[in-house]
mmCIF file of C-alpha atoms in Angstrom:
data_model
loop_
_atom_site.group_PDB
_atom_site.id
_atom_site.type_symbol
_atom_site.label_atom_id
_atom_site.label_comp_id
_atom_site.label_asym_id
_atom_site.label_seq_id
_atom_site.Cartn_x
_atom_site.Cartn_y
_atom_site.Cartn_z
ATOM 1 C CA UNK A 1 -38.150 88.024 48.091
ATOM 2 C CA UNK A 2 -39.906 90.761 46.035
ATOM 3 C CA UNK A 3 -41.982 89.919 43.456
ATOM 4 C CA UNK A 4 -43.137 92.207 40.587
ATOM 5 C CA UNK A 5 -46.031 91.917 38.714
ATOM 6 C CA UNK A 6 -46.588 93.663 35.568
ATOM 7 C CA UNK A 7 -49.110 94.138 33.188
ATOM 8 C CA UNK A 8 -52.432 95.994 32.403
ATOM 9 C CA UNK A 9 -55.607 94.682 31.343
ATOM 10 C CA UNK A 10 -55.907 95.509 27.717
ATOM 11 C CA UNK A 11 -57.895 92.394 26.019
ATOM 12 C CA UNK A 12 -56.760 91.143 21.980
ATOM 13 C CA UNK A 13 -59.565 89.736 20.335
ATOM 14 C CA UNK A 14 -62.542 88.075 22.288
ATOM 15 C CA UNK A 15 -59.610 86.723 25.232
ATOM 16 C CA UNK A 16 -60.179 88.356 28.700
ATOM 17 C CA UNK A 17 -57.633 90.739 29.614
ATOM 18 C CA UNK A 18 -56.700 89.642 32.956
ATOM 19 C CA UNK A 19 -55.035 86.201 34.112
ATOM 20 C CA UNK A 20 -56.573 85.085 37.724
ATOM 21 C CA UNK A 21 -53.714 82.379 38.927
ATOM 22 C CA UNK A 22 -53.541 80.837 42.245
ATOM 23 C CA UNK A 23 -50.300 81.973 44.037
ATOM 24 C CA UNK A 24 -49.261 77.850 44.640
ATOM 25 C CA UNK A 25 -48.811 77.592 41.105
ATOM 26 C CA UNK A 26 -46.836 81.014 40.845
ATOM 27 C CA UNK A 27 -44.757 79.585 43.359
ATOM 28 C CA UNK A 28 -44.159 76.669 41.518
ATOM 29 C CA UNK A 29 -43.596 77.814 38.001
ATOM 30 C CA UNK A 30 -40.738 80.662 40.364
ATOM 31 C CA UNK A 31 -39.215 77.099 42.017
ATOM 32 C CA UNK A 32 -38.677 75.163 38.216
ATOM 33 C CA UNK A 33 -36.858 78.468 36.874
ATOM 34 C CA UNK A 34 -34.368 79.230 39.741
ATOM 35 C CA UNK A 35 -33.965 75.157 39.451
ATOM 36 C CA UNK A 36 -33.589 74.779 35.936
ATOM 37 C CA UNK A 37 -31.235 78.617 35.837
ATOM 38 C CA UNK A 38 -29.106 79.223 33.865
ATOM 39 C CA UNK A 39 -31.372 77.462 31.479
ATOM 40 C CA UNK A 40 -34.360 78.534 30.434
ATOM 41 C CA UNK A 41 -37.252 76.198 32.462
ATOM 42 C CA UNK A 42 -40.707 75.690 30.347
ATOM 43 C CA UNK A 43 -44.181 74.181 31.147
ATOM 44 C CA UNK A 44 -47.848 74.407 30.685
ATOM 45 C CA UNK A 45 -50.834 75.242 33.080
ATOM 46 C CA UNK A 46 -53.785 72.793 31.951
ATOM 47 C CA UNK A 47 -56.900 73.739 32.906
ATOM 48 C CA UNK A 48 -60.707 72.409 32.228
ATOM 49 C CA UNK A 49 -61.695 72.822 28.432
ATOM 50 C CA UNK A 50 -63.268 76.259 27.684
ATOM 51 C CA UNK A 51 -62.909 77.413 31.218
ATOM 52 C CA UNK A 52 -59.788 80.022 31.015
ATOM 53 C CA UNK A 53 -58.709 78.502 34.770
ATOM 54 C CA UNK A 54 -54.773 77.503 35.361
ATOM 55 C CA UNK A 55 -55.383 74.158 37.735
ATOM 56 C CA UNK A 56 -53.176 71.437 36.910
ATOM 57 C CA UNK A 57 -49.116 72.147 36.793
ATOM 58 C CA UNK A 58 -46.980 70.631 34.058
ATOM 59 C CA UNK A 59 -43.210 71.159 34.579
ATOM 60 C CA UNK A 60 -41.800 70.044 31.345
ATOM 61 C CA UNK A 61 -38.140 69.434 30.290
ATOM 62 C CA UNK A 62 -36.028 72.336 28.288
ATOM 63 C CA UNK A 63 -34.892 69.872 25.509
ATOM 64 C CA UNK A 64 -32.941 72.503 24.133
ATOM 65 C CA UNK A 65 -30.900 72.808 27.501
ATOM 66 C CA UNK A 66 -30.285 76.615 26.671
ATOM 67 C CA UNK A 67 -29.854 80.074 28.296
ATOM 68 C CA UNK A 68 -31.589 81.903 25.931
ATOM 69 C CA UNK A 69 -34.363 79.382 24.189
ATOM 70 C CA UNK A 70 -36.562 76.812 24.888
ATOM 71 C CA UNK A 71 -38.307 73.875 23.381
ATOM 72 C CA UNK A 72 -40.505 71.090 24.703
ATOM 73 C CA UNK A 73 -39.336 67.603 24.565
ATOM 74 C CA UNK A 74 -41.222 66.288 20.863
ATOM 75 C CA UNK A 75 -42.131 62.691 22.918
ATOM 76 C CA UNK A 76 -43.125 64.963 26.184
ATOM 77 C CA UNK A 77 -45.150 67.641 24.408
ATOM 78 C CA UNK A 78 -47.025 64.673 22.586
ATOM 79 C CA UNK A 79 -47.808 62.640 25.638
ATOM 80 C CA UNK A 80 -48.754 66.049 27.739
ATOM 81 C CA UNK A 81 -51.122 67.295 24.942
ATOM 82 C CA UNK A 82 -52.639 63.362 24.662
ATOM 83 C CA UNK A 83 -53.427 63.484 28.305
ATOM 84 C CA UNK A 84 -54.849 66.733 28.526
ATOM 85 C CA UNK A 85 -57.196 65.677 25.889
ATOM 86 C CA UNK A 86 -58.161 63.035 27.294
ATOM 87 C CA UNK A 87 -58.832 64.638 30.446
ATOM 88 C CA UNK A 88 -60.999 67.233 29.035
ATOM 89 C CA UNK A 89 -57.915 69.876 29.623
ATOM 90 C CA UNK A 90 -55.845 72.398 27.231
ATOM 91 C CA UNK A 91 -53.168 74.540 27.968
ATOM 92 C CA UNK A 92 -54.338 77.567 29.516
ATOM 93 C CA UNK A 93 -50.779 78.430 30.218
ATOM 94 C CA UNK A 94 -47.472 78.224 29.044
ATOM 95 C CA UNK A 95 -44.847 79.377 30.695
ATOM 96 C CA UNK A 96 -40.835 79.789 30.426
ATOM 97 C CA UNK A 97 -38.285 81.718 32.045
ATOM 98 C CA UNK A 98 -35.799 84.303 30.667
ATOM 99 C CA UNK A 99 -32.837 84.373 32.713
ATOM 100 C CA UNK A 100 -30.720 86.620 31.785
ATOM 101 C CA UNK A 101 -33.016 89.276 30.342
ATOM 102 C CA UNK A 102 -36.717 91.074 31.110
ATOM 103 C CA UNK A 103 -40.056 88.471 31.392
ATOM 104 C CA UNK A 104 -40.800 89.732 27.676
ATOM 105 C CA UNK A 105 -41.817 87.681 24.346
ATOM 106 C CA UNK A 106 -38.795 87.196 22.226
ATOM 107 C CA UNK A 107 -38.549 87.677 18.539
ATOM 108 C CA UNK A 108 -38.594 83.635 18.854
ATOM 109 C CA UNK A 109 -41.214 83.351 21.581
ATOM 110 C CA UNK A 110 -43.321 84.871 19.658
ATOM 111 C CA UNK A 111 -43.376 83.579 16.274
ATOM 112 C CA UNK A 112 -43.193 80.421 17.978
ATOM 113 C CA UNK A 113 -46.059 80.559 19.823
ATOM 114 C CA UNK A 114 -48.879 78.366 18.478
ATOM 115 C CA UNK A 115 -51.535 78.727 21.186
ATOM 116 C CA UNK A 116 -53.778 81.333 20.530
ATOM 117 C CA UNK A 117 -56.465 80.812 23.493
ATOM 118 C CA UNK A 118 -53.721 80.279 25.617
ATOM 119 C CA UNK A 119 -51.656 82.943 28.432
ATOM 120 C CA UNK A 120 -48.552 83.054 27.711
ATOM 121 C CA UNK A 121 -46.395 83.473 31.350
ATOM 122 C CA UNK A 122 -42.614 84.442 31.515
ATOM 123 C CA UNK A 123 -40.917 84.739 34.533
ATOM 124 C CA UNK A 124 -37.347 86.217 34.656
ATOM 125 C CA UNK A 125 -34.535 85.032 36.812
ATOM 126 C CA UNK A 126 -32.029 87.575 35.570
ATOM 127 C CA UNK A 127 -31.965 89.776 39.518
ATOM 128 C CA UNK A 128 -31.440 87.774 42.356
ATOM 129 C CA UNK A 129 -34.208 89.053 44.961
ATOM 130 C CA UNK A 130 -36.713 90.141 42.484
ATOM 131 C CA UNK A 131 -39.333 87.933 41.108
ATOM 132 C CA UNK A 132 -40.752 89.613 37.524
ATOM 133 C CA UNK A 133 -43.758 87.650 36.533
ATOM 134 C CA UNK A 134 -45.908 88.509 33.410
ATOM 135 C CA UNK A 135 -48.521 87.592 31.179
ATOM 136 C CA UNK A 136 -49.131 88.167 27.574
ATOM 137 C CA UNK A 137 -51.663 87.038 24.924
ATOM 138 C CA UNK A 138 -49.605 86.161 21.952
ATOM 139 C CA UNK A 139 -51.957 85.856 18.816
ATOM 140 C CA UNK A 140 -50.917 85.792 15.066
ATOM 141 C CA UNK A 141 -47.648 87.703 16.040
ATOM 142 C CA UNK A 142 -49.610 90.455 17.864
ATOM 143 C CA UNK A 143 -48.419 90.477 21.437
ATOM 144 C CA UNK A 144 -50.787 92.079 24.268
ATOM 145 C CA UNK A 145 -49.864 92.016 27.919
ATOM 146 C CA UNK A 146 -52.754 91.562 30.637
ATOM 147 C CA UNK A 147 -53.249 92.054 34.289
ATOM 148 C CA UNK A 148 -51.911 89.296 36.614
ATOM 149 C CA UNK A 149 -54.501 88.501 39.756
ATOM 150 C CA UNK A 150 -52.817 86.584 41.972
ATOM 151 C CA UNK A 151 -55.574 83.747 44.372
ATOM 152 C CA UNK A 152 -55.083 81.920 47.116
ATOM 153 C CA UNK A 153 -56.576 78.185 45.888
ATOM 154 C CA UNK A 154 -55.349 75.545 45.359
ATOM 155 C CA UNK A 155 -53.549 73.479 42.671
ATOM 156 C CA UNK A 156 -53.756 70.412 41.472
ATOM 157 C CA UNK A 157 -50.491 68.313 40.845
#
C-alpha cells in the first residue's frame, strides 16, 4: 500500500512547521479510518504538556456516525480531556478521516477547530491503495499545512 505524504514546512505563528510522528501511530490512526469507513473515524494524539511530541493514541467514537462530518462523543471528549490533564498531557493531535474526498480542512473542520497549539492530521480513505496523510496548523481560521516526518519509536497505548 502506497502512502502519500504531503505538506511543506511553512510555520503560522510561533508553532514549528514540521510534525515528527512515529510511524506505529500513523499506522494506527490508517487502521481506525479504513475500520470506521464509510464514516468519518476521529481521535486525538496526547502528548507530554509543552513538549509538541504525539505519544499516547486516543481512538475516539464518531458520535455523529457520518460520511462527511465528525464530532467527539460530549461524555468521551470530557473524560479524554480530564485524563490528559491529569496526566500532564494535551492534545498534540487530532485527527479524522475524509473518506470520500482529499485529506484537506473543511469549511467545517476548520471553523470548528478549537485547538490552536495543536496538529491537526487528516487522513483520506477515498482511493483504495493509496494512503494520503497530512498535517495542518489550523489557527483563528487561518489554515497552514506542515511537513510530515515520519519515526520509527514507539507508542504508547
Amino acid at each position: 500500500m502506497a502512502t502519500a505524504i504531503l505538506g511543506a514546512p511553512n510555520p503560522h505563528g510561533n508553532v514549528n512547521g514540521v510534525l515528527t510522528i512515529d510511524r506505529a501511530i500513523v499506522d494506527a490512526i490508517f487502521a481506525h479510518a479504513r475500520r470506521d469507513h464509510p464514516d468519518e473515524a476521529c481521535g486525538v494524539i496526547a502528548g507530554p504538556a509543552g513538549s509538541d511530541a504525539p505519544t499516547r493514541f486516543i481512538p475516539m467514537d464518531n458520535s455523529a456516525r457520518s460520511q462527511t462530518f465528525y464530532q467527539f462523543d460530549s461524555m468521551e471528549h470530557l473524560r479524554v480531556w480530564r485524563e490528559m490533564d491529569d496526566n500532564d498531557e494535551e492534545p498534540v493531535v487530532i485527527y479524522h478521516s475524509h473518506t470520500a474526498t482529499e485529506a484537506y480542512p473543511s469549511r467545517t473542520d476548520i471553523n470548528l477547530a478549537g485547538e490552536p497549539g495543536a496538529h491537526y492530521v487528516l487522513v483520506s480513505t477515498r482511493e483504495p491503495g493509496l494512503d494520503e496523510f497530512r498535517s495542518f496548523r489550523i489557527v483563528d481560521g487561518a489554515v497552514t499545512e506542515e511537513k510530515v516526518d515520519i519515526v520509527d519509536a514507539k507508542v504508547d497505548a
